[in-house]
Coordinates of C-alpha atoms in Angstrom, one line a residue:
X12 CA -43.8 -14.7 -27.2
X13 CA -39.9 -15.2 -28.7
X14 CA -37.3 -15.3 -26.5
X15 CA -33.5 -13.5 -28.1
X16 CA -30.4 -14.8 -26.5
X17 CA -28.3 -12.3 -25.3
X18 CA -24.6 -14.4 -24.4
X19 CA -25.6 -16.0 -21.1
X20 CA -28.8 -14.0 -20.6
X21 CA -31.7 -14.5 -22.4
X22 CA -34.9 -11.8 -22.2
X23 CA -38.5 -12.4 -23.5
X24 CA -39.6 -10.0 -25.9
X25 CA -43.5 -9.4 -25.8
X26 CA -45.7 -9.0 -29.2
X27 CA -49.2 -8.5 -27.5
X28 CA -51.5 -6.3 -29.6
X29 CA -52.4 -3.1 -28.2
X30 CA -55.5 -1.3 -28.8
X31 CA -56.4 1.6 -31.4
X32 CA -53.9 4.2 -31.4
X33 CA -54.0 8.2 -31.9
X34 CA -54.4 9.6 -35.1
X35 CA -52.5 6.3 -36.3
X36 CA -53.8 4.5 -40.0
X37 CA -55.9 2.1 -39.8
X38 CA -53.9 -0.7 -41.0
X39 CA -51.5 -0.1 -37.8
X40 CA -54.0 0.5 -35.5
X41 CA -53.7 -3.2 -33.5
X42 CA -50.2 -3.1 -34.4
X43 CA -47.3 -3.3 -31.2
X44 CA -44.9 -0.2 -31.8
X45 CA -41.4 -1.5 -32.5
X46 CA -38.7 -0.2 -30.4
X47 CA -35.1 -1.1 -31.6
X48 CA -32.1 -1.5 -29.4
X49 CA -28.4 -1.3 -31.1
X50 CA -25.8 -1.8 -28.8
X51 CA -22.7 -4.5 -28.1
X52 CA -24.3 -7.9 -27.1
X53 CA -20.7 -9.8 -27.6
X54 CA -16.9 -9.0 -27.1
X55 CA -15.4 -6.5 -24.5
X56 CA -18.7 -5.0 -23.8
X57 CA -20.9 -7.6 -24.5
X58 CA -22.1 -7.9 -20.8
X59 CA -22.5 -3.9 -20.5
X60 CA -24.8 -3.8 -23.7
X61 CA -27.0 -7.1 -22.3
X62 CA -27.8 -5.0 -19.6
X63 CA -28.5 -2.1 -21.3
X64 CA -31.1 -4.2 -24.0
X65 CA -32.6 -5.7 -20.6
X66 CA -32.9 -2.6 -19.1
X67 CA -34.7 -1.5 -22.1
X68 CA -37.2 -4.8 -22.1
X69 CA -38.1 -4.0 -18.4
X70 CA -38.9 -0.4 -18.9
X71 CA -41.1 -1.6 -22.0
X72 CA -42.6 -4.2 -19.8
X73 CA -43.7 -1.6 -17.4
X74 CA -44.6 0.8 -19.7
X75 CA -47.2 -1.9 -21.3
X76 CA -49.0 -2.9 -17.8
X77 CA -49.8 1.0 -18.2
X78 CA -51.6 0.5 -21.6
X79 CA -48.4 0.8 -23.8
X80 CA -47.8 4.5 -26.2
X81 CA -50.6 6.1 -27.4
X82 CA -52.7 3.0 -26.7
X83 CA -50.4 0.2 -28.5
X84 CA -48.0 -2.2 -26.8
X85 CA -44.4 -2.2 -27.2
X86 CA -42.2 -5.0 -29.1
X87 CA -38.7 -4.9 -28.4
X88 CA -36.0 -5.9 -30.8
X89 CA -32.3 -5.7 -30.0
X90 CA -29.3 -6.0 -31.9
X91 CA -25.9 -6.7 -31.6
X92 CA -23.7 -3.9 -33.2
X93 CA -20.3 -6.0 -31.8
X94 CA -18.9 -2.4 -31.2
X95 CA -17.9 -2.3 -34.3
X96 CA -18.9 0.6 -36.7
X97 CA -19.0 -0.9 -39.7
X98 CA -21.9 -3.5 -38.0
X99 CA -23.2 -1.1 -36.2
X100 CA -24.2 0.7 -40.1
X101 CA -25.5 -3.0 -40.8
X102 CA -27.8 -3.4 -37.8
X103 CA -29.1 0.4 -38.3
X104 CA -30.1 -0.9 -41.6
X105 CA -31.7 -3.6 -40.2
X106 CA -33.9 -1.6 -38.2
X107 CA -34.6 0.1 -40.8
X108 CA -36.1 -3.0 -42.7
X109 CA -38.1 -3.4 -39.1
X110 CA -39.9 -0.7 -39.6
X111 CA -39.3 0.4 -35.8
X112 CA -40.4 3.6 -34.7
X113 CA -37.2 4.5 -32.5
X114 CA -33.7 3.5 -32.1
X115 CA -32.2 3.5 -28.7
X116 CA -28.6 2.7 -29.2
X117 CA -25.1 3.4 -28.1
X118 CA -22.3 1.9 -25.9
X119 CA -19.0 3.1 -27.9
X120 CA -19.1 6.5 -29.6
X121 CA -17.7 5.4 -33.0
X122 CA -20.5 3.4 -33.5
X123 CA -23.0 5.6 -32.8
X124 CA -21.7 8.5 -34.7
X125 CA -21.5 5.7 -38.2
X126 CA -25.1 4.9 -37.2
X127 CA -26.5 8.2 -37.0
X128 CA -26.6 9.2 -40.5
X129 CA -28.4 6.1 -41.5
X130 CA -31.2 6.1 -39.1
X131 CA -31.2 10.4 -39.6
X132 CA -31.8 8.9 -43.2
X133 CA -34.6 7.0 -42.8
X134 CA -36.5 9.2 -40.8
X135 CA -36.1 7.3 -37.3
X136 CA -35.4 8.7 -34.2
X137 CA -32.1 7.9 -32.5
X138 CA -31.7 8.0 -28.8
X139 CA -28.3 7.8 -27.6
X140 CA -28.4 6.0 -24.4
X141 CA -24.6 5.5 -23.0
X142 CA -22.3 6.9 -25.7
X143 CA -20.4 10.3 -24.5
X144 CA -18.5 11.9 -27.4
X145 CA -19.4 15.3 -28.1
X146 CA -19.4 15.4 -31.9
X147 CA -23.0 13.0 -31.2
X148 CA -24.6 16.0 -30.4
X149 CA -22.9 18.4 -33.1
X150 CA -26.3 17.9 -35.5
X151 CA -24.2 16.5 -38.5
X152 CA -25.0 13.2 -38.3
X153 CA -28.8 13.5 -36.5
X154 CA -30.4 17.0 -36.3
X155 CA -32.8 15.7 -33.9
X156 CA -30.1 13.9 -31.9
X157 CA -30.8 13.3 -28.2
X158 CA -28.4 11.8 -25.4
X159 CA -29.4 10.3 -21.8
X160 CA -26.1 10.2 -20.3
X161 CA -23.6 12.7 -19.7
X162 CA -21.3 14.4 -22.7
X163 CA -17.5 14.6 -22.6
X164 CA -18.0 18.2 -21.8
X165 CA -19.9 17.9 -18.7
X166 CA -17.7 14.8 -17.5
X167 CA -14.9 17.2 -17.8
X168 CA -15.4 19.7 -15.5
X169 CA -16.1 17.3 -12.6
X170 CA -12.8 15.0 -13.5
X171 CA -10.4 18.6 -13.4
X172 CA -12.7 19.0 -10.1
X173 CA -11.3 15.5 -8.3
X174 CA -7.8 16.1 -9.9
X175 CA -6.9 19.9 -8.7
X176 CA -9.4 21.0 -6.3
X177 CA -10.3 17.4 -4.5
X178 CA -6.7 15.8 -5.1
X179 CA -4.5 18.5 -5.2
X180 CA -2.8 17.2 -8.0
X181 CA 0.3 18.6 -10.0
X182 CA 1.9 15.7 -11.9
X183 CA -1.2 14.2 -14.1
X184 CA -1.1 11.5 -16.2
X185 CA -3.3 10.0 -18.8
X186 CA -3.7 6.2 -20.5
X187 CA -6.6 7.1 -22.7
X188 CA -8.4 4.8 -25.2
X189 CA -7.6 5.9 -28.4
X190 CA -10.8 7.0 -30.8
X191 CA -13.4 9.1 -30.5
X192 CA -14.7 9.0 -27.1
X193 CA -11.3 8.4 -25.6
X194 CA -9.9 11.0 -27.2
X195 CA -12.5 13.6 -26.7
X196 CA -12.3 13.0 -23.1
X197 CA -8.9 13.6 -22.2
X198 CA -9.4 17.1 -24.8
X199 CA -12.1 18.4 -22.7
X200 CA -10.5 17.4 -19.2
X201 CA -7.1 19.4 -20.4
X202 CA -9.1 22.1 -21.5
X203 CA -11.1 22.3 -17.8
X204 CA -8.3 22.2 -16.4
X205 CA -6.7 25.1 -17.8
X206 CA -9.9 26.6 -16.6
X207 CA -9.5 26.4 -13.1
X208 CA -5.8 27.8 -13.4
X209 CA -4.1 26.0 -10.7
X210 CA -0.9 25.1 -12.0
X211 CA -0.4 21.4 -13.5
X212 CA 2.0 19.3 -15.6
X213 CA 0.8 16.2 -18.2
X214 CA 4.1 14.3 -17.4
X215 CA 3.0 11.1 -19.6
X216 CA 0.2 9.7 -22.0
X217 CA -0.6 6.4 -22.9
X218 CA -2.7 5.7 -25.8
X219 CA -4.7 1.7 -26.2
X220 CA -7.4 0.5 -28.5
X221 CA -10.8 -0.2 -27.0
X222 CA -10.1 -4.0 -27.2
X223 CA -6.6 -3.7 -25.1
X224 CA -6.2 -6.0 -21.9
X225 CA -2.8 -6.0 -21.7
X226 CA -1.3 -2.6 -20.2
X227 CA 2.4 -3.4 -18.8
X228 CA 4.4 -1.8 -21.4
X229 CA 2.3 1.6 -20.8
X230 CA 1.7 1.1 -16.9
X231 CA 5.8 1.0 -17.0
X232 CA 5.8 4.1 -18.5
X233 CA 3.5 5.5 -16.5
X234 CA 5.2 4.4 -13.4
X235 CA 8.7 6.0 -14.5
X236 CA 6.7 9.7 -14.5
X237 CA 5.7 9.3 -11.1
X238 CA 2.3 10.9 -11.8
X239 CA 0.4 12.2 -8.5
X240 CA -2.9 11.2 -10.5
X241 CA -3.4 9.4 -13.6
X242 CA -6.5 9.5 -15.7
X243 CA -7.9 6.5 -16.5
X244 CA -10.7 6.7 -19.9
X245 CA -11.8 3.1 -20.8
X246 CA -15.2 2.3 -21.8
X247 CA -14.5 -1.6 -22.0
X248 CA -16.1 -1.7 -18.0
X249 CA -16.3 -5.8 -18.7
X250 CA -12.2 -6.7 -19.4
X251 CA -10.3 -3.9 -20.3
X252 CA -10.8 -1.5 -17.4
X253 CA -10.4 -4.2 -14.7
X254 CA -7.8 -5.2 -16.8
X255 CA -6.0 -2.2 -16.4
X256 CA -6.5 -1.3 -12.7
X257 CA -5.4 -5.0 -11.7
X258 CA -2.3 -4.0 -13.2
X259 CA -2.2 -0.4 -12.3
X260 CA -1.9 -2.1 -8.9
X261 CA 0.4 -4.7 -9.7
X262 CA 2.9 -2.4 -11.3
X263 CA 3.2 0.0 -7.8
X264 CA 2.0 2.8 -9.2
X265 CA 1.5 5.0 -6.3
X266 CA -0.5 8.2 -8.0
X267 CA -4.0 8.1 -7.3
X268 CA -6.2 6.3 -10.3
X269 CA -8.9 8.5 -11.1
X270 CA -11.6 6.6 -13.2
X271 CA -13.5 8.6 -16.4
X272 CA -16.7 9.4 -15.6
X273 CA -19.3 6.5 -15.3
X274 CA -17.0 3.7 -15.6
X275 CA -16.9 1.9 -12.3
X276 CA -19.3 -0.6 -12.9
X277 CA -21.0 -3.6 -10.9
X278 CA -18.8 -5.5 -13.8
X279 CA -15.7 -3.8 -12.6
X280 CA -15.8 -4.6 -9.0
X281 CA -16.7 -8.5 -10.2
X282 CA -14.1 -8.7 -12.0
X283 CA -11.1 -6.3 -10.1
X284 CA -12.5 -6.7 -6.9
X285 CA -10.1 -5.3 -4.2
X286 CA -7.8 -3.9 -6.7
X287 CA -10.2 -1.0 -7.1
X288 CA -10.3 0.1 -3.2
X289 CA -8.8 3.7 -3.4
X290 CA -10.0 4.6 -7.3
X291 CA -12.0 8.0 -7.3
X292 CA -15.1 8.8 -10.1
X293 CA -18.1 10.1 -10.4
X294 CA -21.0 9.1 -11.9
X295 CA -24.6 11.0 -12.1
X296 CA -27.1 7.3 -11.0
X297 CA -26.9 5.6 -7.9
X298 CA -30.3 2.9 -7.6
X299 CA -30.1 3.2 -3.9
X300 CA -28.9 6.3 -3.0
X301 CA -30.1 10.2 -3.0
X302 CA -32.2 11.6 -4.7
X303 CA -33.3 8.5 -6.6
X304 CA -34.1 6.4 -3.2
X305 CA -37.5 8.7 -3.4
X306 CA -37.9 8.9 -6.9
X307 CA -41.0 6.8 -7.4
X308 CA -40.0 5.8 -11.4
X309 CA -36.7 4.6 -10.3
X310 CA -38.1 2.8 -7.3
X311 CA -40.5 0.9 -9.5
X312 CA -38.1 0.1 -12.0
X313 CA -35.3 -1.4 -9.5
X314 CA -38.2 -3.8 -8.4
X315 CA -38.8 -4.8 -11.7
X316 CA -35.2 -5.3 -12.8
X317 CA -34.3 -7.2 -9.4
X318 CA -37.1 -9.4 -10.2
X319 CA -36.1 -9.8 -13.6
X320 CA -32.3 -10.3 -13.3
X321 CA -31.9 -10.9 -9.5
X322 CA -29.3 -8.0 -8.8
X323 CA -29.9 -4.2 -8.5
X324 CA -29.7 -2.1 -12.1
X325 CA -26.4 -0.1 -12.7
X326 CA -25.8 3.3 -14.6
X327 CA -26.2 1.4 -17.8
X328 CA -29.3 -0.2 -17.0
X329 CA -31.2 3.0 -16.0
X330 CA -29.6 4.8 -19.1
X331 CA -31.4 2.4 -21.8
X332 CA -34.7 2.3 -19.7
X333 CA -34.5 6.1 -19.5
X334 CA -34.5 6.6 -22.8
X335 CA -37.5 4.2 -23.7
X336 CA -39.4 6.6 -20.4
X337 CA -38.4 9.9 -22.1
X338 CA -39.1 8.7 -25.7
X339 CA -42.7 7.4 -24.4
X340 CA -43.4 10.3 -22.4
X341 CA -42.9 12.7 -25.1
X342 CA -44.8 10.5 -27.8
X343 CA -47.9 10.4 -25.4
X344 CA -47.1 14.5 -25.0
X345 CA -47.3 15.1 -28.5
X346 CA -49.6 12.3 -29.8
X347 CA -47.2 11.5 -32.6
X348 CA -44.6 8.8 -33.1
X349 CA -43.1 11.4 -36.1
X350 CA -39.3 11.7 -35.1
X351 CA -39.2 15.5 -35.8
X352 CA -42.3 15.4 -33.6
X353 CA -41.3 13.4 -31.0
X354 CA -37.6 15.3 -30.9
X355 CA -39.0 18.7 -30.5
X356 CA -41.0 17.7 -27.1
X357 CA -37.6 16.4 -25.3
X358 CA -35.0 18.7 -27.1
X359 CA -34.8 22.2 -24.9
X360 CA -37.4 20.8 -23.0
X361 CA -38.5 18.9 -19.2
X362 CA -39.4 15.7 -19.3
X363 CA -41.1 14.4 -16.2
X364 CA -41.3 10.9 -14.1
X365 CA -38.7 9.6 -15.8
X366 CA -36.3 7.0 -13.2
X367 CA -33.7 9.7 -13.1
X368 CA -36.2 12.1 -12.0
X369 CA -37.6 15.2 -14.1
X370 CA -35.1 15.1 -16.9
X371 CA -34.2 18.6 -18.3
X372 CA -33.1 18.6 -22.0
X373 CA -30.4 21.8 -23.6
X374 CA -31.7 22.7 -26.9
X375 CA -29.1 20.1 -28.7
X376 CA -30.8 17.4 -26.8
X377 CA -28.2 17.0 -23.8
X378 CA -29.4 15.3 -21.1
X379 CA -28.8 17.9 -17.9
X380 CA -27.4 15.9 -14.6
X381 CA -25.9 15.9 -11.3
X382 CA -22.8 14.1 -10.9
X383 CA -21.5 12.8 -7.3
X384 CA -17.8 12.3 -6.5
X385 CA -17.2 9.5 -5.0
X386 CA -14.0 7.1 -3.4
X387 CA -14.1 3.6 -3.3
X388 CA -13.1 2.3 0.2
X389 CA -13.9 -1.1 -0.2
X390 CA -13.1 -3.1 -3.5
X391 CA -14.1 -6.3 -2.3
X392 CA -17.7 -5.3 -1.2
X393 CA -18.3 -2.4 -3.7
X394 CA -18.5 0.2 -0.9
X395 CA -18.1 4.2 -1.5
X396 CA -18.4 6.8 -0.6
X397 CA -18.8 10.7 -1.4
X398 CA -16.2 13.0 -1.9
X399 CA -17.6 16.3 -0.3

């Protein structure tokens, strides 16, 4: 057994041989399926993608007590793509040079739309765990593309939901990470709020690169429009969106700070602590809450991964093990580890037992969900609580 590093963490990677797989050759019969994980394991995200990649290792771990897919075990190998797309090409290619038999990937959009081709390429199915840009699903870059979280698109409509229906705001404002993801974000929220028809004004827009901590010249900005809401779209959950609700706070910004989608974190209330009493979100996974306090997947996996890392799993966590349950599930389906194979039993499709329940698929591989609005009324202790 090898153990990989991941910063501060470090996770044991298994290489037990299974036995004789379906319709497999012979030469790969006793051979562990390789399952490769490409997502940030350093900088501003670093901590995010560890717990993705040992979310991943626990599902795989579980997965193997069962008798592995189609009768082998599962290796997992994990890479660090820096959220950077250039190395994000350079570890697809690596993974191609593994041999692995699925990719699960994907904190940042850019990287994962540069990846996509290459994997595509070679014939290796990509499973998109975290990454929400829209254009990942668009079929240009991976045909047979598949995404566990929620899109942009459906984000959307629920963040026009808290603004004008739930906030009853007028005056909105945006500080938006500027690239694909950020971008697209704030496109489709403007758009679903044009929807609804209640009548708005976007009375300011900062732009910031994912690596950005330091917010004050746009906060000021901000401050001087005297927004009613402000949008806040950061994917960087480990320094640059505490960063910027500490001082969102600091600066006496009195609009309400509305969080994008899925990115109030365990690692958010670590770090901003208080400072985020009064944020609202949503989000579409709660370990501990309904309906996945009686889904028996999830309940099994949170045992694992609190024995494993000695705190409950978060969004991320259950994103990356979701996808190695719906990947599995549909391999064992359609006896096949072929990616077109494979693709064509989750894509349009219901996949069942999976932690987030029985997972419904549209035909462009979108993952279907339920989000919950929520309030935070406790920064300090991490306590919400719904927004009916």
């Amino acid at each position: 057994m090898t153990r990989i590093s991941f910063g501060r963490r470090r996770f044991a990677v298994g290489a037990a041989a299974g036995v004789a797989g379906l319709a497999m050759p012979a030469i790969a019969q006793n051979e562990p399926i390789k399952v490769g994980v490409i997502v940030p394991l350093s900088g501003p995200a670093g901590p995010n993608g560890q717990v993705v990649a040992g979310a991943v290792k626990v599902a795989a771990e579980l997965l193997n007590a069962k008798g592995g897919v189609l009768g082998r075990k599962l290796v997992v190998i994990a890479k660090d793509d820096e959220s950077t797309p250039a190395v994000g090409v350079t570890r697809a290619n690596e993974m191609v040079a593994e041999k692995v038999a699925v990719v699960i990937e994907g904190w940042n959009s850019p990287v994962t739309l540069a990846m996509q081709p290459v994997l595509a390429r070679a014939d290796i199915l990509d499973i998109t765990a975290v990454s929400k840009a829209d254009p990942i699903l668009s079929g240009q870059g991976n045909p047979m593309a598949v995404r566990i979280n929620s899109s942009n698109g459906q984000d959307g409509a629920v963040c026009a939901e808290i603004l004008l229906n739930k906030l009853g705001a007028k005056r909105i404002g945006f500080l938006t990470q500027n690239d694909a993801y950020g971008n697209g974000a704030q496109q489709v929220i403007e758009a679903e709020l044009a929807k609804i028809g209640k009548p708005w004004e976007k009375v300011v827009v900062e732009q910031f690169p994912f690596k950005q901590t330091d917010f004050r010249v746009s906060l000021a900005n901000v401050k001087q429009a005297k927004p009613d809401a402000v949008v806040a779209i950061n994917a960087a959950e480990s320094s640059g969106m505490p960063a910027l609700i500490q001082q969102y706070r600091q600066a006496g910004i009195e609009g309400t700070f509305v969080a994008a989608v899925g990115t109030i974190l365990p690692t958010v209330f670590r770090i901003a602590g208080e400072a985020t009493t009064g944020i609202v979100s949503a989000d579409i996974y709660f370990p501990d809450l309904p309906p996945f306090d009686k889904i028996k997947e999830n309940l099994e996996f949170v045992e694992a991964y609190r024995k494993a890392h000695n705190e409950a799993p978060d969004k991320g966590a259950a994103l990356g093990a979701a996808a190695l349950e719906v990947w599995a599930s549909a391999a064992a389906a359609a006896k096949s580890l072929d990616r077109k194979t494979v693709a064509g039993a989750i894509r349009g499709g219901k996949v069942p037992g999976t932690i987030l329940g029985d997972l419904s698929f549209a035909a462009n591989g979108q993952a279907q969900h339920k989000h919950t609005i929520f309030k935070v009324v406790d920064g300090k202790t991490a306590k919400i609580e719904a927004v009916t």
